[in-house]
Amino acid sequence: MTEIIVIGGGWAGCGAALAARKAGANVTILEKTDMLLGCGLVGGIIRNNGRFTAAEEAIALGAGELFHIADSVARHKNVDFPGHKHATLYDVTKIEPKVREFLEGMGINIKFKSRAMDVKVRDNTIQGIVLANEEIIEGDEFIETTGSSGPMGNCLKHGNGCSMCIQRCPAYGPRVSISKKAGVEDLVGKRSVDTYGAMSGSCKLNKDTLGENIKRQLDEKGVVVVKIPEEYIKREKISMKVCQQYALEEYAANIILLDTGYAKFMTPFFPLEDLRKIKGFESARFEDPYAASKGNSIRYMSMAPRDDYMQVLGLNNLFCAGEKSGPFVGHTEAICTGILAGHNSVRKALNMELVKLPRTLAIGDIIAYVNEQLKAEHGLYKRFTFAGSTYFERMKQLGLYETSPEVIKERVAKLGLTGFFNENLAIKQEKVVGMYNNRF
């Protein structure tokens, strides 16, 4: 049976593993820490703005299981907050065991605390992944979903410092770029002419350290907005954020909290000593990442050049997804790119024609559009998400943004793609071979 190796167990890796397994492959995930989901352990926001459309497209295409799991542990649904509509806030304290149980139930082998260190390559073809314990994991096709932060020192060299971040490099070891180890030069994002990457300001506050009125509003409505005194507003920090969909005036002028089990703190890089001077936050403290007032991780330092099939250019058997495949922002974007990478990796292993998703679907369009933008002038300065900024505007202009699941189902059906990712390619190929043999 075809062996697919996924390096990285974040949302993109989980999406890739899901699609590859459904397509009929044996699948192994190599995850360097002791938990899946990576930044998904801090995030918790799906279905906001154009992400609703993308999630429903994935469901109609037959790869919606991860969205259904997120929906099943939602604390709040159909939530509006500044710049965003109809969001679902999943409980970040509950989702990881659910995803783990589901993937293992599908027969996917997850090797935790397995840090990739190097690759064995011959004639531009990866033979195996070398782990920190020198074990070599061999496979037919490989999918890199290691994110875009690059090695541990990048956080200090290009960002605000590496400080107990959610990626836990000090405990579990630094990341490597598999594509670069295999001989392909990384793409590096920029935020100005002489500065690289973008700093994530995502973090959480412990709800029990907040005022009673704030806690009650969070539990009841899922959202709290508190005006920040003028002396504590730092508008210049908005431009530092990875998540351009939240780089709005409202996020500089207000404290915006979302209930994701913790209080997700949407106002970036806010010093704790200033926060505690605001009513209701006198005893506030950060949860993981604890040093979030400085930031957590540098991003877009290690992206791989790829085609619209999600295959890394210059290598015969490496695919990529999530931030590794371009300056995408968000869980939904990671899952959707992972699904296509996982499916196409099995097609490649079975010598079947690779597929692109049509640009009349939001998922197909963003995959192709980001690739085009990366080749354009200033493309490395941009980030892309279904949830806001330039790509959400593009969705609306092209008529891709849709909030009716029935309309989205019909759109997918007209393309003849209903349940496309449900097909077991290995069984399909066996049937074709059997029909051929029976003729002679």
GROMACS .gro file of C-alpha atoms in nm:
model
  440
    1MET     CA    1   0.000   0.000   0.000
    2THR     CA    2   0.109   0.356  -0.066
    3GLU     CA    3   0.296   0.513   0.227
    4ILE     CA    4   0.242   0.884   0.288
    5ILE     CA    5   0.452   1.064   0.550
    6VAL     CA    6   0.322   1.396   0.688
    7ILE     CA    7   0.580   1.608   0.869
    8GLY     CA    8   0.401   1.835   1.117
    9GLY     CA    9   0.075   1.774   1.305
   10GLY     CA   10  -0.088   2.118   1.294
   11TRP     CA   11  -0.419   2.181   1.121
   12ALA     CA   12  -0.256   2.153   0.776
   13GLY     CA   13  -0.094   1.820   0.863
   14CYS     CA   14  -0.421   1.686   1.003
   15GLY     CA   15  -0.605   1.792   0.685
   16ALA     CA   16  -0.339   1.630   0.466
   17ALA     CA   17  -0.343   1.307   0.668
   18LEU     CA   18  -0.723   1.291   0.655
   19ALA     CA   19  -0.736   1.332   0.277
   20ALA     CA   20  -0.450   1.089   0.209
   21ARG     CA   21  -0.607   0.823   0.431
   22LYS     CA   22  -0.947   0.861   0.264
   23ALA     CA   23  -0.774   0.825  -0.072
   24GLY     CA   24  -0.649   0.483   0.036
   25ALA     CA   25  -0.295   0.532   0.169
   26ASN     CA   26  -0.117   0.425   0.483
   27VAL     CA   27  -0.046   0.755   0.659
   28THR     CA   28   0.203   0.849   0.930
   29ILE     CA   29   0.217   1.192   1.097
   30LEU     CA   30   0.551   1.297   1.248
   31GLU     CA   31   0.484   1.555   1.522
   32LYS     CA   32   0.769   1.698   1.729
   33THR     CA   33   0.559   1.783   2.038
   34ASP     CA   34   0.313   1.577   2.242
   35MET     CA   35  -0.003   1.733   2.093
   36LEU     CA   36  -0.160   1.792   1.754
   37LEU     CA   37  -0.294   2.123   1.612
   38GLY     CA   38   0.004   2.357   1.671
   39CYS     CA   39  -0.126   2.714   1.661
   40GLY     CA   40  -0.479   2.570   1.663
   41LEU     CA   41  -0.428   2.519   2.037
   42VAL     CA   42  -0.434   2.898   2.077
   43GLY     CA   43  -0.662   3.010   1.791
   44GLY     CA   44  -1.018   2.886   1.805
   45ILE     CA   45  -1.186   3.101   1.537
   46ILE     CA   46  -1.344   2.943   1.228
   47ARG     CA   47  -1.629   3.026   0.989
   48ASN     CA   48  -1.576   3.405   1.023
   49ASN     CA   49  -1.639   3.596   0.698
   50GLY     CA   50  -1.520   3.398   0.392
   51ARG     CA   51  -1.403   3.108   0.606
   52PHE     CA   52  -1.767   3.003   0.629
   53THR     CA   53  -1.774   2.959   0.252
   54ALA     CA   54  -1.447   2.763   0.249
   55ALA     CA   55  -1.558   2.532   0.532
   56GLU     CA   56  -1.883   2.451   0.354
   57GLU     CA   57  -1.698   2.392   0.027
   58ALA     CA   58  -1.469   2.143   0.203
   59ILE     CA   59  -1.775   1.968   0.350
   60ALA     CA   60  -1.945   1.947   0.010
   61LEU     CA   61  -1.622   1.817  -0.145
   62GLY     CA   62  -1.619   1.531   0.105
   63ALA     CA   63  -1.347   1.647   0.342
   64GLY     CA   64  -1.540   1.827   0.613
   65GLU     CA   65  -1.465   1.604   0.911
   66LEU     CA   66  -1.228   1.845   1.086
   67PHE     CA   67  -1.481   2.127   1.055
   68HIS     CA   68  -1.750   1.903   1.201
   69ILE     CA   69  -1.522   1.826   1.498
   70ALA     CA   70  -1.457   2.197   1.553
   71ASP     CA   71  -1.832   2.263   1.534
   72SER     CA   72  -1.896   1.987   1.789
   73VAL     CA   73  -1.681   2.160   2.054
   74ALA     CA   74  -1.797   2.514   1.974
   75ARG     CA   75  -1.860   2.739   2.272
   76HIS     CA   76  -2.041   2.996   2.057
   77LYS     CA   77  -2.179   2.996   1.704
   78ASN     CA   78  -2.285   3.275   1.467
   79VAL     CA   79  -2.087   3.536   1.663
   80ASP     CA   80  -2.020   3.886   1.527
   81PHE     CA   81  -1.724   4.097   1.641
   82PRO     CA   82  -1.549   4.400   1.486
   83GLY     CA   83  -1.487   4.337   1.115
   84HIS     CA   84  -1.620   3.980   1.133
   85LYS     CA   85  -1.953   3.801   1.105
   86HIS     CA   86  -2.100   3.456   1.177
   87ALA     CA   87  -1.788   3.319   1.351
   88THR     CA   88  -1.774   2.990   1.536
   89LEU     CA   89  -1.552   2.988   1.847
   90TYR     CA   90  -1.434   2.636   1.923
   91ASP     CA   91  -1.311   2.536   2.267
   92VAL     CA   92  -0.931   2.517   2.245
   93THR     CA   93  -0.920   2.319   2.570
   94LYS     CA   94  -1.129   2.035   2.426
   95ILE     CA   95  -1.055   2.000   2.056
   96GLU     CA   96  -0.711   1.835   2.045
   97PRO     CA   97  -0.812   1.500   2.202
   98LYS     CA   98  -1.115   1.490   1.970
   99VAL     CA   99  -0.901   1.535   1.658
  100ARG     CA  100  -0.643   1.285   1.783
  101GLU     CA  101  -0.909   1.021   1.856
  102PHE     CA  102  -1.069   1.074   1.515
  103LEU     CA  103  -0.746   1.045   1.315
  104GLU     CA  104  -0.625   0.743   1.508
  105GLY     CA  105  -0.969   0.586   1.460
  106MET     CA  106  -0.917   0.623   1.085
  107GLY     CA  107  -0.601   0.415   1.117
  108ILE     CA  108  -0.356   0.705   1.087
  109ASN     CA  109  -0.029   0.643   1.271
  110ILE     CA  110   0.073   0.946   1.478
  111LYS     CA  111   0.432   0.948   1.604
  112PHE     CA  112   0.451   1.214   1.877
  113LYS     CA  113   0.780   1.360   2.003
  114SER     CA  114   0.931   1.270   1.665
  115ARG     CA  115   1.134   1.566   1.546
  116ALA     CA  116   1.251   1.566   1.186
  117MET     CA  117   1.618   1.659   1.161
  118ASP     CA  118   1.723   1.581   0.805
  119VAL     CA  119   1.624   1.408   0.481
  120LYS     CA  120   1.771   1.135   0.265
  121VAL     CA  121   1.751   1.246  -0.099
  122ARG     CA  122   1.849   1.077  -0.424
  123ASP     CA  123   1.791   1.227  -0.771
  124ASN     CA  124   1.555   1.494  -0.633
  125THR     CA  125   1.346   1.224  -0.467
  126ILE     CA  126   1.315   1.200  -0.090
  127GLN     CA  127   1.394   0.852   0.036
  128GLY     CA  128   1.325   0.911   0.404
  129ILE     CA  129   1.299   1.156   0.695
  130VAL     CA  130   1.575   1.140   0.957
  131LEU     CA  131   1.445   1.188   1.312
  132ALA     CA  132   1.635   1.328   1.609
  133ASN     CA  133   1.686   0.973   1.741
  134GLU     CA  134   1.845   0.883   1.402
  135GLU     CA  135   1.549   0.665   1.302
  136ILE     CA  136   1.473   0.699   0.931
  137ILE     CA  137   1.106   0.707   0.825
  138GLU     CA  138   1.069   0.594   0.464
  139GLY     CA  139   0.769   0.659   0.239
  140ASP     CA  140   0.648   0.697  -0.118
  141GLU     CA  141   0.534   1.058  -0.093
  142PHE     CA  142   0.597   1.322   0.173
  143ILE     CA  143   0.395   1.628   0.281
  144GLU     CA  144   0.564   1.909   0.471
  145THR     CA  145   0.337   2.104   0.706
  146THR     CA  146   0.600   2.233   0.946
  147GLY     CA  147   0.482   2.594   0.940
  148SER     CA  148   0.694   2.887   0.834
  149SER     CA  149   0.886   2.997   1.142
  150GLY     CA  150   1.208   2.828   1.046
  151PRO     CA  151   1.465   2.747   1.316
  152MET     CA  152   1.435   2.859   1.679
  153GLY     CA  153   1.672   3.153   1.655
  154ASN     CA  154   1.450   3.330   1.400
  155CYS     CA  155   1.210   3.446   1.672
  156LEU     CA  156   1.487   3.642   1.841
  157LYS     CA  157   1.671   3.744   1.525
  158HIS     CA  158   1.370   3.875   1.332
  159GLY     CA  159   1.097   3.916   1.596
  160ASN     CA  160   1.038   4.013   1.956
  161GLY     CA  161   1.215   3.719   2.107
  162CYS     CA  162   1.137   3.356   2.172
  163SER     CA  163   0.959   3.342   2.503
  164MET     CA  164   0.761   3.035   2.609
  165CYS     CA  165   0.581   3.036   2.277
  166ILE     CA  166   0.312   2.793   2.172
  167GLN     CA  167   0.554   2.619   1.938
  168ARG     CA  168   0.755   2.501   2.238
  169CYS     CA  169   1.090   2.482   2.059
  170PRO     CA  170   1.296   2.510   2.381
  171ALA     CA  171   1.130   2.194   2.513
  172TYR     CA  172   1.088   1.987   2.196
  173GLY     CA  173   1.366   2.119   1.978
  174PRO     CA  174   1.391   2.348   1.676
  175ARG     CA  175   1.216   2.298   1.345
  176VAL     CA  176   1.397   2.238   1.017
  177SER     CA  177   1.281   2.315   0.666
  178ILE     CA  178   1.244   1.978   0.496
  179SER     CA  179   1.228   2.136   0.150
  180LYS     CA  180   1.548   2.331   0.212
  181LYS     CA  181   1.724   2.025   0.351
  182ALA     CA  182   1.625   1.853   0.026
  183GLY     CA  183   1.786   2.128  -0.180
  184VAL     CA  184   1.504   2.379  -0.250
  185GLU     CA  185   1.561   2.739  -0.143
  186ASP     CA  186   1.297   2.880   0.095
  187LEU     CA  187   1.084   3.185   0.018
  188VAL     CA  188   1.103   3.447   0.295
  189GLY     CA  189   0.821   3.692   0.365
  190LYS     CA  190   0.883   4.057   0.451
  191ARG     CA  191   0.710   4.332   0.646
  192SER     CA  192   0.940   4.612   0.521
  193VAL     CA  193   1.244   4.644   0.297
  194ASP     CA  194   1.486   4.539   0.567
  195THR     CA  195   1.271   4.333   0.806
  196TYR     CA  196   1.157   3.978   0.751
  197GLY     CA  197   0.853   3.771   0.846
  198ALA     CA  198   0.564   3.882   1.065
  199MET     CA  199   0.521   3.844   1.439
  200SER     CA  200   0.219   3.662   1.579
  201GLY     CA  201   0.049   3.839   1.869
  202SER     CA  202  -0.209   3.569   1.932
  203CYS     CA  203  -0.256   3.484   2.299
  204LYS     CA  204  -0.501   3.403   2.575
  205LEU     CA  205  -0.594   3.545   2.914
  206ASN     CA  206  -0.695   3.327   3.207
  207LYS     CA  207  -1.070   3.391   3.245
  208ASP     CA  208  -1.060   3.351   3.624
  209THR     CA  209  -0.826   3.650   3.648
  210LEU     CA  210  -1.079   3.885   3.483
  211GLY     CA  211  -1.354   4.094   3.642
  212GLU     CA  212  -1.687   3.920   3.710
  213ASN     CA  213  -1.878   4.135   3.459
  214ILE     CA  214  -1.630   4.054   3.182
  215LYS     CA  215  -1.642   3.681   3.258
  216ARG     CA  216  -2.023   3.683   3.256
  217GLN     CA  217  -2.038   3.862   2.919
  218LEU     CA  218  -1.787   3.619   2.770
  219ASP     CA  219  -1.985   3.317   2.887
  220GLU     CA  220  -2.317   3.459   2.767
  221LYS     CA  221  -2.223   3.629   2.439
  222GLY     CA  222  -1.879   3.498   2.347
  223VAL     CA  223  -1.749   3.851   2.283
  224VAL     CA  224  -1.643   4.146   2.502
  225VAL     CA  225  -1.528   4.484   2.368
  226VAL     CA  226  -1.371   4.734   2.612
  227LYS     CA  227  -1.251   5.077   2.504
  228ILE     CA  228  -0.882   5.137   2.575
  229PRO     CA  229  -0.782   5.468   2.742
  230GLU     CA  230  -0.608   5.687   2.483
  231GLU     CA  231  -0.272   5.679   2.662
  232TYR     CA  232  -0.248   5.300   2.617
  233ILE     CA  233  -0.340   5.284   2.248
  234LYS     CA  234  -0.045   5.174   2.029
  235ARG     CA  235  -0.170   5.190   1.670
  236GLU     CA  236   0.175   5.121   1.523
  237LYS     CA  237   0.164   4.765   1.658
  238ILE     CA  238  -0.123   4.671   1.427
  239SER     CA  239   0.115   4.660   1.130
  240MET     CA  240   0.326   4.395   1.304
  241LYS     CA  241   0.046   4.140   1.317
  242VAL     CA  242   0.046   3.820   1.115
  243CYS     CA  243  -0.332   3.823   1.097
  244GLN     CA  244  -0.419   4.105   0.860
  245GLN     CA  245  -0.792   4.041   0.906
  246TYR     CA  246  -0.752   4.183   1.257
  247ALA     CA  247  -0.520   4.469   1.161
  248LEU     CA  248  -0.804   4.719   1.199
  249GLU     CA  249  -0.844   5.038   1.399
  250GLU     CA  250  -1.096   4.866   1.628
  251TYR     CA  251  -0.826   4.623   1.744
  252ALA     CA  252  -0.597   4.910   1.847
  253ALA     CA  253  -0.863   5.122   2.016
  254ASN     CA  254  -1.040   4.841   2.203
  255ILE     CA  255  -0.966   4.531   2.403
  256ILE     CA  256  -1.152   4.261   2.212
  257LEU     CA  257  -1.194   3.928   2.389
  258LEU     CA  258  -1.344   3.608   2.245
  259ASP     CA  259  -1.450   3.307   2.452
  260THR     CA  260  -1.255   3.004   2.327
  261GLY     CA  261  -1.239   2.831   2.664
  262TYR     CA  262  -0.985   3.091   2.763
  263ALA     CA  263  -1.030   3.460   2.687
  264LYS     CA  264  -0.870   3.498   2.343
  265PHE     CA  265  -0.703   3.840   2.350
  266MET     CA  266  -0.729   4.002   2.007
  267THR     CA  267  -0.546   4.328   2.087
  268PRO     CA  268  -0.183   4.258   1.997
  269PHE     CA  269   0.133   4.308   2.200
  270PHE     CA  270  -0.038   4.472   2.501
  271PRO     CA  271   0.198   4.513   2.800
  272LEU     CA  272   0.066   4.343   3.112
  273GLU     CA  273   0.148   4.644   3.331
  274ASP     CA  274  -0.075   4.865   3.111
  275LEU     CA  275  -0.351   4.605   3.087
  276ARG     CA  276  -0.379   4.584   3.467
  277LYS     CA  277  -0.454   4.957   3.486
  278ILE     CA  278  -0.785   4.905   3.303
  279LYS     CA  279  -1.102   4.828   3.502
  280GLY     CA  280  -1.179   4.458   3.504
  281PHE     CA  281  -0.822   4.358   3.417
  282GLU     CA  282  -0.650   4.450   3.747
  283SER     CA  283  -0.551   4.088   3.814
  284ALA     CA  284  -0.524   3.969   3.452
  285ARG     CA  285  -0.255   3.722   3.351
  286PHE     CA  286  -0.164   3.558   3.027
  287GLU     CA  287  -0.211   3.190   2.959
  288ASP     CA  288   0.009   3.009   2.706
  289PRO     CA  289   0.202   3.183   2.553
  290TYR     CA  290   0.285   3.358   2.878
  291ALA     CA  291   0.502   3.625   2.718
  292ALA     CA  292   0.234   3.719   2.468
  293SER     CA  293   0.258   4.088   2.550
  294LYS     CA  294   0.579   4.069   2.343
  295GLY     CA  295   0.448   3.824   2.086
  296ASN     CA  296   0.491   3.454   2.033
  297SER     CA  297   0.644   3.343   1.707
  298ILE     CA  298   0.791   3.478   1.386
  299ARG     CA  299   0.616   3.355   1.072
  300TYR     CA  300   0.668   3.334   0.692
  301MET     CA  301   1.043   3.279   0.722
  302SER     CA  302   1.041   2.938   0.553
  303MET     CA  303   0.791   2.891   0.270
  304ALA     CA  304   0.840   2.645  -0.015
  305PRO     CA  305   0.787   2.729  -0.384
  306ARG     CA  306   0.503   2.508  -0.510
  307ASP     CA  307   0.254   2.461  -0.790
  308ASP     CA  308  -0.124   2.468  -0.768
  309TYR     CA  309  -0.126   2.092  -0.701
  310MET     CA  310   0.060   2.173  -0.376
  311GLN     CA  311   0.374   1.993  -0.497
  312VAL     CA  312   0.707   2.155  -0.406
  313LEU     CA  313   0.892   2.270  -0.716
  314GLY     CA  314   1.221   2.094  -0.781
  315LEU     CA  315   1.140   1.773  -0.591
  316ASN     CA  316   0.965   1.465  -0.725
  317ASN     CA  317   0.776   1.353  -0.414
  318LEU     CA  318   0.731   1.641  -0.168
  319PHE     CA  319   0.403   1.829  -0.122
  320CYS     CA  320   0.335   2.113   0.121
  321ALA     CA  321   0.041   2.287   0.289
  322GLY     CA  322  -0.050   2.555   0.542
  323GLU     CA  323   0.198   2.838   0.595
  324LYS     CA  324   0.472   2.622   0.446
  325SER     CA  325   0.291   2.661   0.112
  326GLY     CA  326   0.264   3.041   0.121
  327PRO     CA  327   0.161   3.338   0.336
  328PHE     CA  328  -0.177   3.192   0.433
  329VAL     CA  329  -0.332   3.295   0.765
  330GLY     CA  330  -0.563   3.073   0.968
  331HIS     CA  331  -0.687   2.727   1.054
  332THR     CA  332  -0.936   2.703   0.769
  333GLU     CA  333  -0.670   2.796   0.516
  334ALA     CA  334  -0.436   2.534   0.665
  335ILE     CA  335  -0.697   2.257   0.655
  336CYS     CA  336  -0.805   2.335   0.297
  337THR     CA  337  -0.453   2.342   0.153
  338GLY     CA  338  -0.373   2.026   0.350
  339ILE     CA  339  -0.670   1.842   0.202
  340LEU     CA  340  -0.553   1.904  -0.156
  341ALA     CA  341  -0.190   1.818  -0.073
  342GLY     CA  342  -0.293   1.493   0.094
  343HIS     CA  343  -0.519   1.386  -0.192
  344ASN     CA  344  -0.265   1.470  -0.462
  345SER     CA  345   0.015   1.290  -0.278
  346VAL     CA  346  -0.178   0.964  -0.319
  347ARG     CA  347  -0.251   1.038  -0.684
  348LYS     CA  348   0.119   1.093  -0.741
  349ALA     CA  349   0.210   0.767  -0.570
  350LEU     CA  350  -0.044   0.578  -0.785
  351ASN     CA  351   0.076   0.748  -1.107
  352MET     CA  352  -0.261   0.918  -1.148
  353GLU     CA  353  -0.309   1.267  -1.290
  354LEU     CA  354  -0.288   1.538  -1.022
  355VAL     CA  355  -0.586   1.769  -0.973
  356LYS     CA  356  -0.632   2.141  -0.916
  357LEU     CA  357  -0.950   2.271  -0.761
  358PRO     CA  358  -1.142   2.504  -0.996
  359ARG     CA  359  -1.114   2.877  -0.935
  360THR     CA  360  -1.491   2.903  -0.923
  361LEU     CA  361  -1.449   2.766  -0.570
  362ALA     CA  362  -1.292   2.986  -0.303
  363ILE     CA  363  -1.048   2.711  -0.203
  364GLY     CA  364  -0.926   2.663  -0.560
  365ASP     CA  365  -0.901   3.036  -0.619
  366ILE     CA  366  -0.699   3.121  -0.309
  367ILE     CA  367  -0.449   2.841  -0.376
  368ALA     CA  368  -0.386   2.971  -0.729
  369TYR     CA  369  -0.411   3.341  -0.638
  370VAL     CA  370  -0.153   3.322  -0.359
  371ASN     CA  371   0.086   3.147  -0.595
  372GLU     CA  372   0.041   3.425  -0.851
  373GLN     CA  373   0.090   3.693  -0.588
  374LEU     CA  374   0.413   3.537  -0.463
  375LYS     CA  375   0.560   3.580  -0.809
  376ALA     CA  376   0.444   3.942  -0.835
  377GLU     CA  377   0.628   4.252  -0.715
  378HIS     CA  378   0.577   4.299  -0.340
  379GLY     CA  379   0.408   3.958  -0.319
  380LEU     CA  380   0.629   3.857  -0.027
  381TYR     CA  381   0.492   4.152   0.175
  382LYS     CA  382   0.134   4.023   0.168
  383ARG     CA  383  -0.069   3.770   0.367
  384PHE     CA  384  -0.391   3.601   0.261
  385THR     CA  385  -0.699   3.474   0.439
  386PHE     CA  386  -1.062   3.402   0.361
  387ALA     CA  387  -1.148   3.607   0.672
  388GLY     CA  388  -1.037   3.956   0.575
  389SER     CA  389  -0.802   4.200   0.412
  390THR     CA  390  -0.740   4.180   0.037
  391TYR     CA  391  -0.845   3.822  -0.027
  392PHE     CA  392  -1.187   3.853   0.140
  393GLU     CA  393  -1.250   4.163  -0.074
  394ARG     CA  394  -1.155   3.956  -0.378
  395MET     CA  395  -1.400   3.683  -0.275
  396LYS     CA  396  -1.681   3.938  -0.260
  397GLN     CA  397  -1.587   4.096  -0.592
  398LEU     CA  398  -1.577   3.756  -0.768
  399GLY     CA  399  -1.902   3.639  -0.611
  400LEU     CA  400  -1.726   3.356  -0.426
  401TYR     CA  401  -1.842   3.466  -0.078
  402GLU     CA  402  -2.157   3.277   0.013
  403THR     CA  403  -2.319   3.196   0.349
  404SER     CA  404  -2.590   2.953   0.236
  405PRO     CA  405  -2.473   2.590   0.272
  406GLU     CA  406  -2.735   2.484   0.017
  407VAL     CA  407  -2.606   2.728  -0.244
  408ILE     CA  408  -2.248   2.614  -0.181
  409LYS     CA  409  -2.352   2.248  -0.213
  410GLU     CA  410  -2.521   2.327  -0.543
  411ARG     CA  411  -2.213   2.515  -0.662
  412VAL     CA  412  -1.994   2.211  -0.592
  413ALA     CA  413  -2.250   1.974  -0.744
  414LYS     CA  414  -2.259   2.170  -1.071
  415LEU     CA  415  -1.885   2.116  -1.099
  416GLY     CA  416  -1.937   1.742  -1.055
  417LEU     CA  417  -1.725   1.747  -0.739
  418THR     CA  418  -1.972   1.643  -0.467
  419GLY     CA  419  -1.790   1.408  -0.230
  420PHE     CA  420  -1.477   1.424  -0.448
  421PHE     CA  421  -1.237   1.361  -0.158
  422ASN     CA  422  -1.434   1.060  -0.037
  423GLU     CA  423  -1.314   0.840  -0.321
  424ASN     CA  424  -1.062   0.568  -0.233
  425LEU     CA  425  -0.814   0.603  -0.518
  426ALA     CA  426  -0.633   0.279  -0.440
  427ILE     CA  427  -0.953   0.073  -0.475
  428LYS     CA  428  -1.047   0.266  -0.789
  429GLN     CA  429  -0.712   0.185  -0.946
  430GLU     CA  430  -0.742  -0.184  -0.850
  431LYS     CA  431  -1.082  -0.197  -1.023
  432VAL     CA  432  -0.942  -0.038  -1.337
  433VAL     CA  433  -0.651  -0.283  -1.344
  434GLY     CA  434  -0.893  -0.572  -1.283
  435MET     CA  435  -1.119  -0.465  -1.570
  436TYR     CA  436  -0.817  -0.439  -1.800
  437ASN     CA  437  -0.686  -0.784  -1.702
  438ASN     CA  438  -1.029  -0.945  -1.749
  439ARG     CA  439  -1.033  -0.834  -2.112
  440PHE     CA  440  -0.733  -1.051  -2.199
   0.00000   0.00000   0.00000
